[in-house]
Amino acid sequence: MSSGWLVPLSVAFGIFVGAGVVLVIYVAARRGHRAAAVVASTVPDGVDQVIDVLESAGVVLDGSNNVIKASPGAMAAGLVWNQALVHPELVKLVDSVRRTGEPRSQEVQLPRGPFGDAMMHLFVRVARLGTRYVLLLAEDRTESYRLEEVRRDFVANISHELKTPIGAVSLLAEALESASDDPEQVRRFAKRLSKESERLVGITQEIIELSRLQAGEALAKPELVDIDRVLSTAIDQNHVAADAEQISLLRGGDKHAQVYGDQAMLVMAIHNLIANAIQYSPARSRVGIGVSESDGVVEISVTDQGIGIPEDEVDRVFERFFRVDPARSRNTGGSGLGLAIVKHVVQNHGGDIRVWSQPGSGSTFTVRLPEASHATAQLGAKE
Ligand code: ADP
């Protein structure tokens, strides 16, 4: 074969192949364009953009329940997987709206995502979008449900806590009445009566404190607070209880550390820690109260040689109304709110609290707070 016509042949072949490729690209482009046009012509104008900026979950489905548009919120909530709705409950809702044409709203509880086991509460609204599409909007109400549950638990716990001393007060009043001829009995019942009413006052006060702290009202006007003074006051308030058990309160030297905050709140927090240390320790043991300061952090620790806290309960002691031994705690007048208050005070001051404990050996509660001069220096640096 001569090579004279080989060159024009390969040129012609090249042109043919090139034209084919161009044709394929053109057809593909036309198809793509048509697909986009179909969506654009049926989904009402602006829906795309609305779904894009929607903070909550929004999904648009076509006639075969394919998801053709989903907001970032819908993806984050795990409503969509493989271009379809994950939860059969939602598919059912979409089908019924498509059938009847009537919009529907419903509260549903669903697992988060296709593999998740955490549940979420959604308020779902479904409506037709044009003739072919269905729009599903879902509002995540999990957090408000959780808060409502916490509030219900709190109210139930409060009622339970108040019932015991109130019951005791009414029983003692009856006993007092029937023992009115016996002065010795009257004195005994009267003494118990005043103990129960003191307890009622204590619980009520703690509930009020805790609500104030949770509402974040406490630190409206932070002032410079001297930590040495906080410790002295809190220790003084606990001397009588300690002396009654011959427990020595040992205090380290002054450190002249200051924090910004509310002196009364901080005294209450440290008071609670020392009161617990005394309450959960044997007679004639020692409670140490120390303060140290380094790198802008003030550390206050309260250490006892008491009964300690079992390892699996240590994380729970800051929960409201939690007690390791409810009977013992109630006998000593504990409300189970003391450490919840401490935790809130510390958090409101921008600090944290940790606990180390070993049953039989004792416990150390350590509060860490940002030191005032350091906080000011940092504020200055930012300006
Ligand atoms: P309470 O009023 O019952 O003392 P708190 O909130 O102060 O409530 O403490 C919760 C629980 O944590 C207590 O009931 C007790 O079981 C445990 N606890 C707190 N402080 C100590 C401590 N220093 N040593 C051992 N157990 C403690």
Short mmCIF file of C-alpha atoms and ligand atoms in Angstrom, two decimals:
data_model
loop_
_atom_site.label_atom_id
_atom_site.label_comp_id
_atom_site.label_asym_id
_atom_site.label_seq_id
_atom_site.Cartn_x
_atom_site.Cartn_y
_atom_site.Cartn_z
CA MET A 1 0.00 0.00 0.00
CA SER A 2 1.39 3.40 -1.00
CA SER A 3 1.51 6.02 1.66
CA GLY A 4 0.25 8.79 -0.75
CA TRP A 5 -3.41 8.43 0.14
CA LEU A 6 -2.80 7.21 3.69
CA VAL A 7 -2.39 10.75 5.00
CA PRO A 8 -5.67 12.19 3.58
CA LEU A 9 -7.47 9.02 4.78
CA SER A 10 -6.24 9.45 8.35
CA VAL A 11 -7.13 13.17 8.20
CA ALA A 12 -10.67 12.25 7.04
CA PHE A 13 -10.92 9.60 9.77
CA GLY A 14 -9.74 12.14 12.35
CA ILE A 15 -12.38 14.65 11.22
CA PHE A 16 -15.06 11.94 11.37
CA VAL A 17 -14.10 10.85 14.92
CA GLY A 18 -13.79 14.49 16.02
CA ALA A 19 -17.23 15.31 14.64
CA GLY A 20 -18.65 12.24 16.42
CA VAL A 21 -17.18 13.36 19.74
CA VAL A 22 -18.54 16.89 19.25
CA LEU A 23 -21.98 15.43 18.42
CA VAL A 24 -21.99 13.24 21.55
CA ILE A 25 -20.96 16.21 23.73
CA TYR A 26 -23.67 18.38 22.11
CA VAL A 27 -26.40 15.77 22.67
CA ALA A 28 -25.30 15.23 26.27
CA ALA A 29 -25.30 18.95 26.86
CA ARG A 30 -28.81 19.29 25.37
CA ARG A 31 -30.07 16.47 27.61
CA GLY A 32 -28.56 18.05 30.70
CA HIS A 33 -30.05 21.36 29.73
CA ARG A 34 -33.47 19.78 29.23
CA ALA A 35 -33.31 18.04 32.66
CA ALA A 36 -32.49 21.32 34.37
CA ALA A 37 -35.26 23.01 32.40
CA VAL A 38 -37.86 20.43 33.48
CA VAL A 39 -37.04 21.04 37.16
CA ALA A 40 -36.86 24.77 36.70
CA SER A 41 -40.18 24.95 34.88
CA THR A 42 -42.18 22.96 37.42
CA VAL A 43 -40.60 23.89 40.73
CA PRO A 44 -41.92 27.40 41.31
CA ASP A 45 -39.45 30.21 40.91
CA GLY A 46 -37.25 30.88 43.90
CA VAL A 47 -37.86 27.56 45.67
CA ASP A 48 -34.29 26.47 44.96
CA GLN A 49 -32.88 29.59 46.58
CA VAL A 50 -35.30 29.40 49.51
CA ILE A 51 -34.29 25.80 50.26
CA ASP A 52 -30.62 26.79 50.01
CA VAL A 53 -30.93 29.45 52.69
CA LEU A 54 -33.41 27.57 54.88
CA GLU A 55 -31.96 27.01 58.37
CA SER A 56 -34.46 24.28 59.23
CA ALA A 57 -34.94 21.10 57.22
CA GLY A 58 -36.62 21.47 53.83
CA VAL A 59 -36.97 18.79 51.13
CA VAL A 60 -38.56 18.84 47.65
CA LEU A 61 -39.63 15.47 46.22
CA ASP A 62 -40.70 14.55 42.71
CA GLY A 63 -43.61 12.30 41.70
CA SER A 64 -41.56 9.13 42.41
CA ASN A 65 -40.45 10.34 45.83
CA ASN A 66 -36.94 11.14 44.64
CA VAL A 67 -35.44 13.99 46.60
CA ILE A 68 -34.62 16.66 44.05
CA LYS A 69 -33.65 19.34 46.55
CA ALA A 70 -32.73 19.25 50.23
CA SER A 71 -31.61 22.06 52.55
CA PRO A 72 -28.38 21.68 54.57
CA GLY A 73 -30.62 21.38 57.67
CA ALA A 74 -32.36 18.34 56.18
CA MET A 75 -29.01 16.68 55.48
CA ALA A 76 -27.73 17.51 59.00
CA ALA A 77 -30.87 16.02 60.56
CA GLY A 78 -30.29 12.86 58.52
CA LEU A 79 -33.66 13.01 56.76
CA VAL A 80 -32.22 12.24 53.31
CA TRP A 81 -30.06 9.35 52.21
CA ASN A 82 -29.36 8.21 48.64
CA GLN A 83 -31.71 10.85 47.25
CA ALA A 84 -34.66 9.46 49.21
CA LEU A 85 -36.35 10.17 52.52
CA VAL A 86 -34.86 7.95 55.24
CA HIS A 87 -37.94 7.56 57.44
CA PRO A 88 -40.95 5.56 56.18
CA GLU A 89 -43.24 7.73 58.42
CA LEU A 90 -42.28 10.78 56.36
CA VAL A 91 -42.72 8.93 53.06
CA LYS A 92 -46.24 7.96 54.18
CA LEU A 93 -47.02 11.56 55.02
CA VAL A 94 -45.74 12.73 51.62
CA ASP A 95 -47.83 10.05 49.82
CA SER A 96 -50.98 11.04 51.66
CA VAL A 97 -50.50 14.72 50.79
CA ARG A 98 -49.89 13.82 47.16
CA ARG A 99 -53.08 11.71 47.15
CA THR A 100 -55.40 14.13 48.88
CA GLY A 101 -53.80 17.41 47.87
CA GLU A 102 -54.35 18.64 51.43
CA PRO A 103 -51.36 20.03 53.37
CA ARG A 104 -50.59 18.21 56.65
CA SER A 105 -48.72 19.01 59.87
CA GLN A 106 -47.60 16.43 62.37
CA GLU A 107 -45.29 15.96 65.36
CA VAL A 108 -43.04 12.93 64.89
CA GLN A 109 -40.31 11.27 66.87
CA LEU A 110 -37.64 9.71 64.64
CA PRO A 111 -34.11 8.35 64.89
CA ARG A 112 -31.50 10.87 63.76
CA GLY A 113 -30.16 9.62 60.41
CA PRO A 114 -30.28 6.20 58.76
CA PHE A 115 -28.06 4.51 61.40
CA GLY A 116 -28.56 6.79 64.39
CA ASP A 117 -30.06 5.64 67.66
CA ALA A 118 -30.54 9.13 69.16
CA MET A 119 -34.14 10.26 68.79
CA MET A 120 -35.26 13.65 67.53
CA HIS A 121 -38.61 15.41 67.83
CA LEU A 122 -39.73 17.07 64.62
CA PHE A 123 -42.66 19.25 63.74
CA VAL A 124 -43.27 18.36 60.08
CA ARG A 125 -45.36 20.22 57.50
CA VAL A 126 -45.99 18.75 54.06
CA ALA A 127 -47.67 20.46 51.11
CA ARG A 128 -47.91 20.13 47.37
CA LEU A 129 -45.60 22.28 45.30
CA GLY A 130 -47.16 22.82 41.89
CA THR A 131 -48.66 19.71 40.35
CA ARG A 132 -45.71 17.29 40.43
CA TYR A 133 -43.72 18.12 43.51
CA VAL A 134 -44.17 17.90 47.26
CA LEU A 135 -42.45 20.14 49.81
CA LEU A 136 -41.61 18.84 53.28
CA LEU A 137 -40.51 21.24 56.02
CA ALA A 138 -39.33 19.96 59.40
CA GLU A 139 -38.56 21.96 62.52
CA ASP A 140 -36.28 20.27 65.06
CA ARG A 141 -37.92 20.60 68.48
CA THR A 142 -35.68 18.07 70.26
CA GLU A 143 -34.04 20.70 72.49
CA SER A 144 -37.31 22.23 73.66
CA TYR A 145 -38.66 18.75 74.42
CA ARG A 146 -35.53 17.99 76.43
CA LEU A 147 -35.85 21.23 78.40
CA GLU A 148 -39.49 20.52 79.04
CA GLU A 149 -38.56 17.06 80.34
CA VAL A 150 -35.88 18.55 82.63
CA ARG A 151 -38.43 21.08 83.92
CA ARG A 152 -41.00 18.31 84.56
CA ASP A 153 -38.41 16.19 86.40
CA PHE A 154 -37.36 19.19 88.44
CA VAL A 155 -40.91 19.99 89.48
CA ALA A 156 -41.58 16.32 90.30
CA ASN A 157 -38.39 16.17 92.38
CA ILE A 158 -39.20 19.38 94.22
CA SER A 159 -42.67 18.12 95.08
CA HIS A 160 -41.17 14.88 96.35
CA GLU A 161 -38.52 16.68 98.40
CA LEU A 162 -41.03 19.03 99.97
CA LYS A 163 -43.57 16.33 100.72
CA THR A 164 -41.35 14.60 103.31
CA PRO A 165 -40.73 17.58 105.63
CA ILE A 166 -44.26 18.92 105.14
CA GLY A 167 -45.67 15.50 106.08
CA ALA A 168 -43.39 15.44 109.12
CA VAL A 169 -44.50 18.92 110.18
CA SER A 170 -48.16 17.97 110.08
CA LEU A 171 -47.56 14.70 111.96
CA LEU A 172 -45.53 16.48 114.61
CA ALA A 173 -48.22 19.13 115.00
CA GLU A 174 -50.77 16.38 115.66
CA ALA A 175 -48.42 14.67 118.13
CA LEU A 176 -47.85 17.99 119.85
CA GLU A 177 -51.57 18.48 120.26
CA SER A 178 -52.18 15.06 121.77
CA ALA A 179 -49.18 15.40 124.11
CA SER A 180 -50.23 18.81 125.40
CA ASP A 181 -50.38 17.53 129.01
CA ASP A 182 -46.83 16.24 128.98
CA PRO A 183 -44.32 19.14 128.96
CA GLU A 184 -41.36 16.83 128.28
CA GLN A 185 -43.02 15.38 125.16
CA VAL A 186 -44.10 18.83 124.04
CA ARG A 187 -40.48 20.04 124.23
CA ARG A 188 -39.28 17.01 122.27
CA PHE A 189 -41.86 17.40 119.48
CA ALA A 190 -41.38 21.15 119.34
CA LYS A 191 -37.64 20.64 118.85
CA ARG A 192 -38.23 18.21 115.97
CA LEU A 193 -40.82 20.54 114.53
CA SER A 194 -38.37 23.40 114.35
CA LYS A 195 -35.75 21.09 112.81
CA GLU A 196 -38.16 20.05 110.04
CA SER A 197 -39.22 23.64 109.38
CA GLU A 198 -35.55 24.69 109.19
CA ARG A 199 -35.11 21.98 106.60
CA LEU A 200 -38.05 23.30 104.63
CA VAL A 201 -36.59 26.80 104.70
CA GLY A 202 -33.22 25.38 103.59
CA ILE A 203 -34.65 23.47 100.63
CA THR A 204 -36.80 26.41 99.56
CA GLN A 205 -33.81 28.74 99.71
CA GLU A 206 -31.67 26.35 97.68
CA ILE A 207 -34.39 25.96 95.04
CA ILE A 208 -34.64 29.75 94.74
CA GLU A 209 -30.83 30.11 94.51
CA LEU A 210 -30.63 27.44 91.85
CA SER A 211 -33.38 29.03 89.75
CA ARG A 212 -31.62 32.42 89.99
CA LEU A 213 -28.33 30.86 88.96
CA GLN A 214 -29.89 28.99 86.07
CA ALA A 215 -31.60 32.11 84.85
CA GLY A 216 -28.11 33.65 84.77
CA GLU A 217 -29.18 36.64 86.92
CA ALA A 218 -26.46 36.17 89.47
CA LEU A 219 -23.59 37.95 87.79
CA ALA A 220 -25.32 41.09 86.61
CA LYS A 221 -22.72 43.29 88.34
CA PRO A 222 -19.43 41.45 88.77
CA GLU A 223 -17.06 42.95 91.34
CA LEU A 224 -13.49 42.24 92.41
CA VAL A 225 -13.66 39.47 94.98
CA ASP A 226 -10.87 38.56 97.34
CA ILE A 227 -10.58 34.76 97.47
CA ASP A 228 -8.85 34.70 100.90
CA ARG A 229 -11.89 36.48 102.32
CA VAL A 230 -14.26 34.06 100.59
CA LEU A 231 -12.46 31.14 102.22
CA SER A 232 -12.37 32.77 105.70
CA THR A 233 -16.10 33.51 105.61
CA ALA A 234 -17.03 30.04 104.32
CA ILE A 235 -14.82 28.40 106.98
CA ASP A 236 -16.29 30.57 109.77
CA GLN A 237 -19.79 29.55 108.75
CA ASN A 238 -18.84 25.87 109.14
CA HIS A 239 -16.99 26.05 112.49
CA VAL A 240 -19.96 25.06 114.64
CA ALA A 241 -20.75 21.97 112.52
CA ALA A 242 -17.05 20.96 112.46
CA ASP A 243 -16.61 21.46 116.22
CA ALA A 244 -19.66 19.31 116.92
CA GLU A 245 -17.82 16.40 115.25
CA GLN A 246 -14.36 17.50 116.43
CA ILE A 247 -13.35 17.81 112.80
CA SER A 248 -10.43 20.19 112.25
CA LEU A 249 -10.68 22.67 109.41
CA LEU A 250 -7.13 23.25 108.20
CA ARG A 251 -6.44 26.17 105.96
CA GLY A 252 -3.38 26.99 103.85
CA GLY A 253 -1.85 30.50 103.80
CA ASP A 254 -3.30 33.58 102.11
CA LYS A 255 -2.60 33.87 98.38
CA HIS A 256 -4.11 37.35 97.74
CA ALA A 257 -5.81 36.09 94.60
CA GLN A 258 -8.80 37.97 93.20
CA VAL A 259 -11.53 37.06 90.75
CA TYR A 260 -14.38 39.00 89.15
CA GLY A 261 -17.76 37.93 90.40
CA ASP A 262 -20.23 37.85 93.23
CA GLN A 263 -18.74 37.42 96.70
CA ALA A 264 -21.91 36.03 98.32
CA MET A 265 -22.28 33.42 95.56
CA LEU A 266 -18.67 32.31 95.87
CA VAL A 267 -18.94 32.09 99.67
CA MET A 268 -22.06 29.95 99.26
CA ALA A 269 -20.27 27.61 96.84
CA ILE A 270 -17.21 27.10 99.05
CA HIS A 271 -19.47 26.86 102.11
CA ASN A 272 -21.36 23.99 100.44
CA LEU A 273 -18.13 22.13 99.67
CA ILE A 274 -16.84 22.47 103.24
CA ALA A 275 -20.27 21.55 104.70
CA ASN A 276 -20.26 18.38 102.58
CA ALA A 277 -16.70 17.55 103.56
CA ILE A 278 -17.78 17.71 107.23
CA GLN A 279 -21.06 15.90 106.64
CA TYR A 280 -19.52 12.93 104.81
CA SER A 281 -16.50 12.49 107.14
CA PRO A 282 -16.05 10.58 110.38
CA ALA A 283 -15.65 12.43 113.67
CA ARG A 284 -12.15 13.68 114.56
CA SER A 285 -10.97 13.67 110.92
CA ARG A 286 -9.47 16.61 109.03
CA VAL A 287 -10.74 18.83 106.24
CA GLY A 288 -8.19 20.84 104.28
CA ILE A 289 -9.02 24.05 102.41
CA GLY A 290 -6.34 25.41 100.10
CA VAL A 291 -5.87 27.96 97.36
CA SER A 292 -3.20 28.28 94.70
CA GLU A 293 -2.71 30.54 91.71
CA SER A 294 -0.81 29.94 88.52
CA ASP A 295 -1.05 31.06 84.90
CA GLY A 296 -4.10 33.20 85.61
CA VAL A 297 -6.07 30.37 87.21
CA VAL A 298 -7.12 30.39 90.87
CA GLU A 299 -7.56 26.89 92.23
CA ILE A 300 -9.50 26.32 95.43
CA SER A 301 -9.56 22.80 96.84
CA VAL A 302 -11.48 21.21 99.67
CA THR A 303 -10.15 17.83 100.77
CA ASP A 304 -11.61 15.41 103.30
CA GLN A 305 -10.83 12.00 104.77
CA GLY A 306 -14.43 10.90 104.54
CA ILE A 307 -16.49 8.10 103.07
CA GLY A 308 -15.68 9.04 99.45
CA ILE A 309 -17.85 8.53 96.40
CA PRO A 310 -18.09 5.29 94.36
CA GLU A 311 -16.38 5.64 90.97
CA ASP A 312 -19.55 5.13 88.93
CA GLU A 313 -21.40 7.86 90.85
CA VAL A 314 -18.70 10.54 90.82
CA ASP A 315 -19.98 12.15 87.61
CA ARG A 316 -23.53 12.32 88.93
CA VAL A 317 -22.97 14.21 92.19
CA PHE A 318 -23.51 17.58 90.47
CA GLU A 319 -26.98 16.59 89.25
CA ARG A 320 -29.89 18.19 91.03
CA PHE A 321 -31.28 16.00 93.83
CA PHE A 322 -28.72 13.26 93.26
CA ARG A 323 -27.43 11.58 96.42
CA VAL A 324 -25.19 8.54 96.73
CA ASP A 325 -27.12 7.45 99.82
CA PRO A 326 -30.50 9.22 99.90
CA ALA A 327 -31.37 8.00 103.41
CA ARG A 328 -28.12 9.25 104.95
CA SER A 329 -28.29 12.54 103.12
CA ARG A 330 -31.90 13.20 104.20
CA ASN A 331 -31.08 12.35 107.81
CA THR A 332 -28.35 14.96 107.83
CA GLY A 333 -30.72 17.48 106.24
CA GLY A 334 -29.16 17.36 102.76
CA SER A 335 -31.34 18.42 99.85
CA GLY A 336 -29.20 17.01 97.05
CA LEU A 337 -28.99 20.52 95.58
CA GLY A 338 -25.75 21.69 97.22
CA LEU A 339 -23.33 20.57 94.50
CA ALA A 340 -25.69 21.57 91.67
CA ILE A 341 -25.55 25.09 93.14
CA VAL A 342 -21.75 24.96 93.41
CA LYS A 343 -21.45 23.90 89.79
CA HIS A 344 -23.70 26.73 88.58
CA VAL A 345 -21.90 29.35 90.66
CA VAL A 346 -18.56 28.20 89.30
CA GLN A 347 -19.81 28.10 85.71
CA ASN A 348 -21.34 31.56 86.04
CA HIS A 349 -17.87 32.76 87.05
CA GLY A 350 -16.30 31.23 83.94
CA GLY A 351 -14.71 28.40 85.89
CA ASP A 352 -15.07 24.66 86.35
CA ILE A 353 -15.18 22.10 89.15
CA ARG A 354 -13.56 18.68 89.37
CA VAL A 355 -13.72 15.92 91.86
CA TRP A 356 -11.32 13.21 92.86
CA SER A 357 -12.62 10.60 95.24
CA GLN A 358 -11.88 7.19 96.60
CA PRO A 359 -14.39 5.31 98.73
CA GLY A 360 -13.00 4.88 102.23
CA SER A 361 -10.15 7.37 101.70
CA GLY A 362 -11.84 10.68 101.00
CA SER A 363 -12.60 13.26 98.35
CA THR A 364 -11.11 16.44 96.91
CA PHE A 365 -13.28 19.00 95.16
CA THR A 366 -11.29 21.50 93.10
CA VAL A 367 -12.78 24.74 91.81
CA ARG A 368 -10.89 26.65 89.11
CA LEU A 369 -11.65 30.31 88.41
CA PRO A 370 -10.07 32.85 86.07
CA GLU A 371 -7.85 35.25 88.04
CA ALA A 372 -8.96 38.90 87.85
CA SER A 373 -5.70 40.62 86.81
CA HIS A 374 -5.15 38.01 84.11
CA ALA A 375 -8.72 38.43 82.85
CA THR A 376 -8.23 42.23 82.66
CA ALA A 377 -4.86 41.85 80.93
CA GLN A 378 -6.47 39.60 78.34
CA LEU A 379 -9.35 42.01 77.82
CA GLY A 380 -6.77 44.80 77.38
CA ALA A 381 -4.83 42.74 74.86
CA LYS A 382 -7.96 42.16 72.77
CA GLU A 383 -8.87 45.84 72.55
P1 ADP B 1 -26.59 16.81 99.77
O1 ADP B 1 -27.45 17.92 100.21
O2 ADP B 1 -27.28 15.49 99.72
O3 ADP B 1 -25.29 16.76 100.47
P2 ADP B 1 -25.06 17.64 97.46
O4 ADP B 1 -25.54 18.10 96.13
O5 ADP B 1 -24.26 18.59 98.26
O6 ADP B 1 -26.34 17.15 98.22
O7 ADP B 1 -24.23 16.32 97.23
C1 ADP B 1 -24.76 15.28 96.45
C2 ADP B 1 -24.28 13.93 96.95
O8 ADP B 1 -22.89 13.81 96.69
C3 ADP B 1 -24.43 13.75 98.43
O9 ADP B 1 -25.71 13.26 98.76
C4 ADP B 1 -23.34 12.75 98.74
O10 ADP B 1 -23.81 11.44 98.47
C5 ADP B 1 -22.25 13.06 97.72
N1 ADP B 1 -21.17 13.92 98.30
C6 ADP B 1 -21.04 15.25 98.20
N2 ADP B 1 -19.92 15.68 98.81
C7 ADP B 1 -19.32 14.59 99.31
C8 ADP B 1 -18.10 14.36 100.05
N3 ADP B 1 -17.29 15.37 100.39
N4 ADP B 1 -17.80 13.09 100.38
C9 ADP B 1 -18.61 12.05 100.02
N5 ADP B 1 -19.76 12.20 99.34
C10 ADP B 1 -20.11 13.44 98.98
#
